Amino acid sequence: MDLDRMSVVLRPRGPWEGIDLGFALGRAWFPTLWGLWWCSALPVGLLALPLCGARADWWLLLLWWFKPLYEAPLIWWISRSLFGERSPLGRAWQLQRAAWTRHLLPYLLWRRLAARRSLNLTIGLLEGLDGAALRQRRRVLGDGAGAAWLTLICYHFEAILWGGLLLTLVYLIPTGLPEGLAGLDLGAALTDSQSWPYWLSGGFYLLACSVIAPFYCCAGFALYIGRRTELEAWDLELAFRRAAPDATAGAPEKGAARPGRRGSPRTAVSAGLLCAAVLAAWPGPPVGADPLPPLPAPAPARALIAEVLADADFGRTRTESVWTYIGPDEETAAPDPTWLKDLADFAVFLGRLVKGLLVVLAVIAVALLIRRILRDWQPGAWRRRRPARRPAPAAPESLGADADPDAAGLARAVRARLAAGDPRGALALLYRGSIGHLGRRGLRIPDGATEGECLRLAAGHPGTGDLAPLRHLTRDWQALAYAQQAPDPERIAARLDDWLRWTGSAAPAGEPRVPAGSDADGR
């Protein structure tokens, strides 16, 4: 590769700068590249038309899939034109024959959807490597080249251009034309592969691909040149090629050498230049020895070296400040006070003590847990510890008005329950009688009403009298029913007396009154 014939300035470029260079080359060579693209795509499109059965979707998919076939001649042409070998468009067939090699086949099969196609296709076509060497080469050159971003950007450009062309045509068609000419159905252009708008849409997409392809190929080739320039120091090699004759002549051209920022290749070349300067300043051969070829004049070589070292790319220095622990200064560091050392020792001792206690507690906890598990595993142990079922609270059978209307009979039944040692049954019976008494007073209590609701209804009903006995009785019943706190029999007997006074004072006319502290028999 003759770098002296390179038509672009070689220097280290980032990925985006390389893409920009490629787009500039695409603009400069667009007519030739665009025509070359159609020279490849048009025959393929004509051949694919009968193969697809005149179906627009399959035809368009086939043309899109064979895009590497059209891009290979473009890359081949760019690689020659960059070194001054401009091939006319009339030699398109020769270019296609040279570009369509066996290295193109993977990009038509399993590598068709590769995001780095522009760069990898260039490597495969121009370097002609195979197997592991090709994979290693793709890995080295493609690392950080930005080829995937280039593919993504160009796909977006294609979509934008295709959509723009389609929408422009839609808005350019005037309204009011006869049927069949008016309007362009966008839905059919995108989905109906049997309609003429779909064919038109496919043609616009193919045109967009042809417009973007020269820029895509040029940008991929620029990325390839940029990576090789960065890795192999092409710019330095070219600069020193141009500088060497001038240095020998003692008149180096200003700015001929432009070292880069990389390490080993540039450093080696610079080191070689320094050695050449040292040799130039070395004393001459002894008298009588064989004559040597004339060495370069030391003064121009020193000037060239100084210029190279003064360049911003080569001699740039950068100052970074970081904090690094270097340990105590033994000379100036003051000894630690004694109390601080004692405190540290005490903290260490306390920590060890707490640690030991925690270990002991953990061991005890584990032992207790094991003991509990072993005890639970004894046959029938769980049955012995199973708590006895507590009898469910005996709620009043009903809170309605079907309670026993005979207060004397209810008082006898309550006392009988107390005498039998059943305070729960006695209190339940007494509360049930209270609700029944309210029902006889004309208070309608709905089913499912709670004790609190019964009290609120009774408070708002006339003729129920003083509700203090009912409130006390309700509180005792709630404590028994919900908290399992059974009152003693004396308290239940007192509640019975209050209840008898309440029902006697509020009893309607004609109902026998029962004096407080006596049973139904008047005893």
Coordinates of C-alpha atoms in Angstrom, one line a residue:
M1 CA 0.0 0.0 0.0
D2 CA 1.6 3.2 -1.2
L3 CA 0.8 5.8 1.5
D4 CA 2.4 8.6 -0.5
R5 CA -0.5 8.4 -2.9
M6 CA -3.1 8.7 -0.3
S7 CA -5.5 11.5 -1.2
V8 CA -6.6 12.3 2.3
V9 CA -4.6 13.7 5.2
L10 CA -3.6 10.8 7.5
R11 CA -3.9 11.6 11.1
P12 CA -5.4 10.0 14.2
R13 CA -9.2 10.4 14.1
G14 CA -11.9 9.4 16.5
P15 CA -14.8 7.3 15.3
W16 CA -17.2 10.2 14.7
E17 CA -14.5 12.2 13.0
G18 CA -13.8 9.2 10.7
I19 CA -17.5 8.9 9.9
D20 CA -17.5 12.6 9.1
L21 CA -14.6 12.1 6.7
G22 CA -16.4 9.2 5.1
F23 CA -19.5 11.3 4.5
A24 CA -17.3 14.0 3.0
L25 CA -15.8 11.4 0.6
G26 CA -19.3 10.2 -0.2
R27 CA -20.4 13.7 -1.2
A28 CA -17.3 14.1 -3.4
W29 CA -17.7 10.8 -5.2
F30 CA -21.5 10.5 -5.0
P31 CA -22.3 10.4 -8.8
T32 CA -19.9 7.6 -9.5
L33 CA -20.7 5.5 -6.4
W34 CA -24.5 6.0 -6.9
G35 CA -24.2 4.8 -10.5
L36 CA -22.1 1.9 -9.5
W37 CA -24.6 0.9 -6.9
W38 CA -27.4 0.8 -9.4
C39 CA -25.2 -1.2 -11.8
S40 CA -25.2 -4.0 -9.2
A41 CA -28.7 -3.6 -7.8
L42 CA -30.7 -3.2 -11.0
P43 CA -29.7 -6.6 -12.5
V44 CA -30.4 -8.3 -9.2
G45 CA -33.8 -6.6 -9.0
L46 CA -34.8 -7.7 -12.5
L47 CA -33.7 -11.2 -11.8
A48 CA -35.5 -11.3 -8.5
L49 CA -38.8 -10.1 -9.9
P50 CA -39.9 -13.4 -11.6
L51 CA -38.4 -15.4 -8.7
C52 CA -40.7 -13.7 -6.2
G53 CA -43.8 -14.2 -8.3
A54 CA -44.3 -10.5 -8.7
R55 CA -44.9 -10.1 -5.0
A56 CA -43.7 -6.7 -3.9
D57 CA -42.9 -7.7 -0.3
W58 CA -40.7 -10.7 -1.2
W59 CA -39.0 -8.7 -4.0
L60 CA -38.2 -5.9 -1.6
L61 CA -37.0 -8.2 1.1
L62 CA -34.7 -10.0 -1.4
L63 CA -33.2 -6.7 -2.7
W64 CA -32.7 -5.6 0.9
W65 CA -31.0 -8.9 1.8
F66 CA -28.5 -8.6 -1.1
K67 CA -27.3 -5.1 -0.1
P68 CA -23.7 -6.4 0.6
L69 CA -23.6 -7.5 -3.0
Y70 CA -24.1 -3.9 -4.1
E71 CA -21.7 -2.4 -1.5
A72 CA -18.7 -4.6 -2.3
P73 CA -18.0 -2.9 -5.7
L74 CA -18.3 0.5 -4.0
I75 CA -15.7 -0.5 -1.3
W76 CA -13.4 -1.8 -4.0
W77 CA -13.7 1.4 -6.0
I78 CA -13.1 3.6 -2.9
S79 CA -10.0 1.6 -1.9
R80 CA -8.5 2.4 -5.3
S81 CA -9.7 5.9 -5.7
L82 CA -8.3 6.9 -2.3
F83 CA -4.8 6.2 -3.8
G84 CA -5.5 8.0 -7.0
E85 CA -6.7 5.0 -9.2
R86 CA -10.0 6.4 -10.5
S87 CA -11.9 3.7 -12.4
P88 CA -14.6 5.0 -14.7
L89 CA -18.1 3.9 -14.4
G90 CA -17.8 2.1 -17.7
R91 CA -15.6 -0.5 -16.0
A92 CA -18.4 -1.4 -13.5
W93 CA -18.4 -5.0 -14.6
Q94 CA -14.7 -5.4 -14.0
L95 CA -15.1 -3.8 -10.6
Q96 CA -17.9 -6.2 -9.7
R97 CA -15.9 -9.2 -10.8
A98 CA -13.0 -8.0 -8.6
A99 CA -15.2 -7.3 -5.6
W100 CA -17.5 -10.4 -5.8
T101 CA -15.1 -12.8 -4.2
R102 CA -15.7 -15.7 -1.9
H103 CA -15.1 -13.4 1.1
L104 CA -18.5 -11.8 0.3
L105 CA -20.5 -15.0 0.8
P106 CA -20.6 -14.9 4.7
Y107 CA -22.1 -11.4 4.4
L108 CA -24.9 -12.7 2.3
L109 CA -25.6 -15.6 4.7
W110 CA -24.9 -15.7 8.5
R111 CA -23.2 -12.3 8.7
R112 CA -25.9 -10.4 6.9
L113 CA -27.3 -8.8 10.0
A114 CA -23.9 -7.9 11.5
A115 CA -23.9 -4.4 12.9
R116 CA -20.3 -3.8 11.8
R117 CA -20.9 -4.8 8.2
S118 CA -19.3 -1.7 6.7
L119 CA -16.0 -2.3 8.5
N120 CA -15.9 -6.1 8.4
L121 CA -16.8 -6.2 4.8
T122 CA -13.9 -3.8 4.0
I123 CA -11.5 -6.0 6.0
G124 CA -12.6 -9.2 4.3
L125 CA -12.5 -7.8 0.8
L126 CA -9.2 -5.8 1.0
E127 CA -7.0 -8.0 3.3
G128 CA -8.2 -11.4 2.0
L129 CA -7.6 -13.2 5.3
D130 CA -9.4 -16.4 6.4
G131 CA -10.2 -18.3 9.5
A132 CA -8.6 -17.3 12.8
A133 CA -6.5 -14.6 11.2
L134 CA -9.6 -12.8 9.8
R135 CA -11.4 -13.1 13.1
Q136 CA -8.4 -11.7 15.0
R137 CA -8.1 -8.9 12.5
R138 CA -11.8 -8.0 12.7
R139 CA -11.6 -8.0 16.5
V140 CA -8.5 -5.7 16.6
L141 CA -9.8 -3.2 14.0
G142 CA -13.4 -3.2 15.1
D143 CA -12.7 -2.6 18.8
G144 CA -13.9 1.0 19.4
A145 CA -14.3 1.8 15.7
G146 CA -17.9 2.9 16.0
A147 CA -19.0 0.8 13.0
A148 CA -22.2 -0.4 14.7
W149 CA -23.3 3.2 15.3
L150 CA -22.7 3.9 11.6
T151 CA -25.0 1.1 10.6
L152 CA -27.7 2.3 13.0
I153 CA -27.4 5.9 11.8
C154 CA -27.6 4.9 8.2
Y155 CA -30.7 2.8 8.7
H156 CA -32.4 5.8 10.3
F157 CA -31.3 8.0 7.4
E158 CA -32.8 5.4 5.0
A159 CA -36.1 5.3 6.9
I160 CA -36.3 9.1 7.1
L161 CA -35.6 9.6 3.4
W162 CA -38.0 6.9 2.5
G163 CA -40.8 8.3 4.7
G164 CA -40.0 11.8 3.4
L165 CA -40.3 10.8 -0.2
L166 CA -43.6 8.9 0.5
L167 CA -45.2 11.8 2.4
T168 CA -44.0 14.4 -0.1
L169 CA -45.8 12.5 -2.9
V170 CA -48.9 12.2 -0.7
Y171 CA -49.1 15.9 0.0
L172 CA -48.2 16.8 -3.6
I173 CA -51.1 15.0 -5.1
P174 CA -53.9 17.6 -5.4
T175 CA -57.4 16.9 -4.1
G176 CA -60.4 16.7 -6.4
L177 CA -58.9 14.4 -9.0
P178 CA -61.0 11.7 -10.6
E179 CA -61.3 8.4 -8.8
G180 CA -58.3 6.3 -9.2
L181 CA -55.9 9.3 -9.3
A182 CA -56.9 11.1 -6.2
G183 CA -54.8 10.5 -3.1
L184 CA -52.3 7.9 -2.1
D185 CA -53.4 5.3 0.4
L186 CA -50.7 5.2 3.0
G187 CA -52.1 2.1 4.7
A188 CA -51.9 0.2 1.4
A189 CA -48.4 1.6 0.8
L190 CA -47.2 0.0 4.0
T191 CA -49.2 -3.2 4.3
D192 CA -50.9 -4.2 1.1
S193 CA -48.2 -5.9 -1.0
Q194 CA -50.6 -6.4 -3.9
S195 CA -51.4 -2.7 -4.4
W196 CA -49.6 -0.3 -6.6
P197 CA -48.9 2.1 -3.6
Y198 CA -46.9 -0.7 -2.0
W199 CA -44.8 -1.0 -5.2
L200 CA -44.3 2.7 -5.2
S201 CA -43.3 2.6 -1.5
G202 CA -40.8 -0.2 -2.3
G203 CA -39.3 1.9 -5.1
F204 CA -38.9 4.8 -2.8
Y205 CA -37.1 2.6 -0.2
L206 CA -34.8 1.3 -2.9
L207 CA -34.0 4.8 -4.0
A208 CA -33.3 5.8 -0.3
C209 CA -30.9 2.8 0.0
S210 CA -29.1 3.8 -3.2
V211 CA -28.6 7.4 -1.9
I212 CA -27.4 6.3 1.5
A213 CA -25.1 3.4 0.3
P214 CA -22.2 5.6 -1.0
F215 CA -22.0 7.4 2.4
Y216 CA -22.3 4.2 4.3
C217 CA -19.4 2.6 2.3
C218 CA -17.2 5.6 2.4
A219 CA -17.7 6.0 6.2
G220 CA -16.9 2.3 6.8
F221 CA -13.8 2.6 4.7
A222 CA -12.8 5.8 6.6
L223 CA -13.2 3.9 9.9
Y224 CA -10.9 1.2 8.5
I225 CA -8.3 3.8 7.4
G226 CA -8.6 5.5 10.8
R227 CA -8.1 2.4 12.8
R228 CA -5.1 1.3 10.7
T229 CA -3.6 4.8 11.0
E230 CA -4.0 4.7 14.8
L231 CA -2.7 1.2 15.2
E232 CA 0.1 1.2 12.6
A233 CA 1.1 4.9 12.8
W234 CA 0.6 5.5 9.1
D235 CA 0.8 9.2 9.6
L236 CA 4.2 9.0 11.2
E237 CA 5.5 6.7 8.6
L238 CA 4.3 9.0 5.9
A239 CA 5.6 12.1 7.7
F240 CA 9.1 10.6 8.1
R241 CA 9.2 9.4 4.6
R242 CA 8.7 13.0 3.5
A243 CA 11.0 14.4 6.2
A244 CA 14.0 12.1 5.6
P245 CA 15.2 13.5 2.3
D246 CA 14.7 17.1 3.6
A247 CA 16.7 16.3 6.7
T248 CA 19.5 14.9 4.6
A249 CA 19.5 18.0 2.5
G250 CA 19.6 20.1 5.7
A251 CA 16.3 21.9 5.0
P252 CA 13.4 20.1 6.8
E253 CA 10.0 21.2 5.7
K254 CA 8.1 22.9 8.5
G255 CA 5.3 20.7 9.8
A256 CA 6.3 17.7 7.8
A257 CA 6.2 15.4 10.8
R258 CA 3.1 15.2 12.9
P259 CA 3.6 12.7 15.6
G260 CA 0.5 11.2 17.3
R261 CA -0.5 10.4 20.7
R262 CA 0.1 6.7 20.7
G263 CA 3.0 4.9 22.4
S264 CA 5.0 2.2 20.8
P265 CA 5.1 2.9 17.1
R266 CA 5.7 6.6 17.5
T267 CA 8.1 6.1 20.3
A268 CA 10.1 3.7 18.3
V269 CA 10.3 6.1 15.3
S270 CA 11.2 9.0 17.6
A271 CA 13.8 6.9 19.3
G272 CA 15.3 6.0 15.9
L273 CA 15.5 9.7 15.1
L274 CA 17.2 10.5 18.3
C275 CA 19.7 7.7 17.6
A276 CA 20.3 9.2 14.2
A277 CA 21.1 12.5 15.8
V278 CA 23.5 10.9 18.3
L279 CA 25.3 9.2 15.5
A280 CA 25.5 12.4 13.7
A281 CA 27.1 14.1 16.6
W282 CA 29.5 11.2 17.2
P283 CA 33.2 11.7 16.4
G284 CA 34.3 10.8 12.9
P285 CA 36.2 7.6 12.0
P286 CA 39.9 7.5 12.6
V287 CA 42.3 8.6 10.0
G288 CA 43.0 5.9 7.5
A289 CA 39.8 4.0 7.9
D290 CA 37.4 3.2 5.1
P291 CA 35.4 6.2 4.1
L292 CA 31.8 6.1 5.3
P293 CA 28.8 7.7 3.6
P294 CA 28.2 11.2 4.7
L295 CA 26.0 11.6 7.8
P296 CA 23.3 14.1 8.0
A297 CA 24.3 17.5 9.3
P298 CA 23.8 17.6 13.1
A299 CA 22.3 21.0 13.2
P300 CA 19.3 20.3 10.9
A301 CA 18.7 17.0 12.7
R302 CA 18.7 18.7 16.1
A303 CA 16.3 21.3 14.8
L304 CA 14.0 18.5 13.4
I305 CA 14.2 16.7 16.8
A306 CA 13.4 19.8 18.7
E307 CA 10.5 20.5 16.4
V308 CA 9.1 17.0 16.9
L309 CA 9.5 17.2 20.6
A310 CA 7.9 20.6 20.7
D311 CA 4.8 19.4 18.9
A312 CA 1.7 19.4 21.1
D313 CA 0.7 15.9 20.1
F314 CA 4.1 14.4 20.9
G315 CA 5.5 16.5 23.7
R316 CA 2.2 17.1 25.6
T317 CA 2.5 16.8 29.3
R318 CA -0.4 16.3 31.7
T319 CA -0.4 16.8 35.4
E320 CA -2.6 14.7 37.6
S321 CA -3.0 15.1 41.3
V322 CA -4.0 12.1 43.4
W323 CA -3.9 11.3 47.1
T324 CA -1.7 8.3 48.1
Y325 CA -1.1 7.1 51.6
I326 CA 2.6 6.9 52.2
G327 CA 2.5 6.0 55.9
P328 CA 3.4 8.1 59.0
D329 CA 6.4 10.3 58.9
E330 CA 8.7 8.6 61.4
E331 CA 10.8 11.7 61.9
T332 CA 8.1 14.2 62.7
A333 CA 5.3 12.0 64.0
A334 CA 4.6 12.4 67.7
P335 CA 4.2 9.3 69.8
D336 CA 0.7 8.3 70.8
P337 CA -0.3 9.3 74.3
T338 CA -0.5 6.5 76.9
W339 CA -4.2 7.0 77.7
L340 CA -5.1 6.6 74.1
K341 CA -3.2 3.3 74.0
D342 CA -5.0 2.1 77.2
L343 CA -8.3 3.1 75.8
A344 CA -7.7 1.1 72.7
D345 CA -6.6 -1.9 74.7
F346 CA -9.8 -1.6 76.8
A347 CA -11.9 -1.4 73.7
V348 CA -10.3 -4.5 72.4
F349 CA -10.8 -6.3 75.7
L350 CA -14.5 -5.2 75.8
G351 CA -15.0 -6.3 72.3
R352 CA -13.6 -9.8 73.0
L353 CA -15.7 -10.0 76.1
V354 CA -18.9 -9.2 74.3
K355 CA -17.9 -11.6 71.6
G356 CA -17.4 -14.4 74.1
L357 CA -20.8 -13.6 75.8
L358 CA -22.5 -13.7 72.5
V359 CA -20.9 -17.0 71.6
V360 CA -22.0 -18.5 75.0
L361 CA -25.6 -17.2 74.5
A362 CA -25.7 -18.6 71.1
V363 CA -24.5 -22.0 72.3
I364 CA -27.2 -21.9 75.1
A365 CA -29.9 -20.9 72.6
V366 CA -28.9 -23.7 70.3
A367 CA -28.9 -26.2 73.2
L368 CA -32.4 -25.1 74.3
L369 CA -33.6 -25.3 70.7
I370 CA -32.3 -28.9 70.4
R371 CA -33.8 -29.8 73.7
R372 CA -37.1 -28.5 72.6
I373 CA -37.0 -30.3 69.3
L374 CA -36.1 -33.6 71.0
R375 CA -38.9 -33.2 73.4
D376 CA -41.4 -32.4 70.7
W377 CA -40.3 -35.5 68.8
Q378 CA -41.4 -37.8 71.6
P379 CA -44.4 -39.8 70.5
G380 CA -47.6 -38.3 71.8
A381 CA -46.0 -35.3 73.4
W382 CA -47.8 -32.9 71.2
R383 CA -51.1 -34.5 72.2
R384 CA -50.4 -34.0 75.9
R385 CA -49.6 -30.3 75.4
R386 CA -52.5 -29.7 73.2
P387 CA -54.7 -27.1 75.0
A388 CA -58.1 -28.2 75.9
R389 CA -60.8 -26.7 73.9
R390 CA -62.5 -23.9 75.6
P391 CA -66.2 -23.9 75.3
A392 CA -67.5 -21.3 73.0
P393 CA -69.3 -18.4 74.5
A394 CA -73.0 -19.2 74.9
A395 CA -74.6 -16.2 73.3
P396 CA -78.2 -15.5 73.7
E397 CA -80.1 -17.7 71.3
S398 CA -81.8 -14.6 70.0
L399 CA -81.9 -10.9 70.6
G400 CA -85.4 -10.6 69.3
A401 CA -88.7 -10.4 71.1
D402 CA -89.2 -14.2 71.5
A403 CA -87.6 -14.2 74.9
D404 CA -89.5 -15.4 77.9
P405 CA -92.0 -12.8 78.8
D406 CA -92.4 -14.0 82.4
A407 CA -90.0 -12.0 84.5
A408 CA -90.7 -14.2 87.6
G409 CA -90.0 -17.4 85.7
L410 CA -86.8 -15.9 84.2
A411 CA -85.7 -14.8 87.7
R412 CA -86.2 -18.4 88.9
A413 CA -84.2 -19.8 86.0
V414 CA -81.4 -17.4 86.7
R415 CA -81.2 -18.3 90.3
A416 CA -81.3 -21.9 89.4
R417 CA -78.4 -21.5 87.1
L418 CA -76.4 -19.7 89.8
A419 CA -77.3 -22.4 92.3
A420 CA -76.0 -25.0 89.8
G421 CA -72.7 -23.2 89.5
D422 CA -73.3 -21.9 86.0
P423 CA -72.8 -18.1 86.1
R424 CA -72.3 -18.0 82.4
G425 CA -75.7 -19.5 81.7
A426 CA -77.3 -17.3 84.3
L427 CA -75.9 -14.1 82.8
A428 CA -76.8 -15.1 79.3
L429 CA -80.3 -15.9 80.3
L430 CA -80.6 -12.5 82.1
Y431 CA -79.3 -10.6 79.1
R432 CA -81.7 -12.5 76.8
G433 CA -84.6 -11.6 79.1
S434 CA -83.5 -7.9 78.9
I435 CA -83.7 -7.9 75.2
G436 CA -87.0 -9.6 75.3
H437 CA -88.3 -6.9 77.7
L438 CA -87.3 -4.2 75.3
G439 CA -89.2 -6.0 72.6
R440 CA -92.3 -6.1 74.7
R441 CA -91.9 -2.3 75.1
G442 CA -92.3 -1.9 71.4
L443 CA -88.6 -1.6 70.5
R444 CA -87.8 -3.4 67.3
I445 CA -84.3 -4.8 67.3
P446 CA -83.0 -6.1 63.9
D447 CA -81.3 -9.4 63.6
G448 CA -77.6 -9.3 64.0
A449 CA -77.6 -6.1 66.1
T450 CA -74.7 -5.8 68.5
E451 CA -74.9 -5.1 72.2
G452 CA -74.0 -1.4 71.6
E453 CA -76.6 -1.0 68.9
C454 CA -79.2 -2.4 71.3
L455 CA -78.3 0.1 73.9
R456 CA -78.4 3.0 71.4
L457 CA -81.8 1.9 70.2
A458 CA -83.1 1.6 73.7
A459 CA -81.8 5.1 74.6
G460 CA -83.8 6.6 71.8
H461 CA -87.1 4.7 72.5
P462 CA -89.6 6.1 75.0
G463 CA -91.0 4.0 77.7
T464 CA -87.9 1.9 78.5
G465 CA -87.2 3.7 81.8
D466 CA -83.8 4.1 83.4
L467 CA -81.3 2.1 81.3
A468 CA -78.6 2.0 83.9
P469 CA -79.3 -1.7 84.9
L470 CA -79.3 -2.6 81.2
R471 CA -75.9 -0.8 80.6
H472 CA -74.3 -2.6 83.6
L473 CA -75.7 -5.9 82.5
T474 CA -74.5 -5.3 78.9
R475 CA -71.0 -4.5 80.1
D476 CA -70.8 -7.7 82.2
W477 CA -72.1 -9.8 79.3
Q478 CA -69.5 -8.3 76.9
A479 CA -66.7 -9.0 79.3
L480 CA -67.9 -12.6 79.6
A481 CA -68.6 -13.1 75.9
Y482 CA -65.5 -11.5 74.4
A483 CA -62.9 -11.5 77.2
Q484 CA -64.0 -14.7 79.0
Q485 CA -64.2 -12.7 82.3
A486 CA -67.1 -14.3 84.1
P487 CA -68.5 -12.2 87.0
D488 CA -69.0 -13.8 90.4
P489 CA -72.4 -15.1 91.4
E490 CA -73.0 -12.3 93.9
R491 CA -72.6 -9.7 91.1
I492 CA -75.0 -11.6 88.9
A493 CA -77.5 -11.7 91.7
A494 CA -77.2 -7.9 92.1
R495 CA -77.7 -7.5 88.4
L496 CA -80.8 -9.7 88.7
D497 CA -82.2 -7.4 91.4
D498 CA -81.5 -4.3 89.3
W499 CA -83.1 -6.0 86.3
L500 CA -86.2 -6.9 88.3
R501 CA -86.5 -3.3 89.5
W502 CA -86.0 -2.0 85.9
T503 CA -88.6 -4.4 84.4
G504 CA -91.0 -3.7 87.3
S505 CA -90.8 0.1 86.9
A506 CA -91.2 -0.1 83.2
A507 CA -93.6 -3.0 83.1
P508 CA -96.9 -2.2 81.3
A509 CA -100.2 -2.2 83.1
G510 CA -101.5 -5.7 83.8
E511 CA -98.1 -7.4 84.1
P512 CA -97.2 -8.6 87.5
R513 CA -94.5 -6.7 89.3
V514 CA -91.8 -8.6 91.1
P515 CA -90.3 -7.0 94.1
A516 CA -86.6 -6.7 94.2
G517 CA -84.8 -9.4 96.1
S518 CA -87.6 -12.0 95.8
D519 CA -88.2 -14.8 93.4
A520 CA -91.3 -15.5 91.4
D521 CA -93.0 -17.1 94.3
G522 CA -92.6 -13.9 96.4
R523 CA -90.1 -15.4 98.7

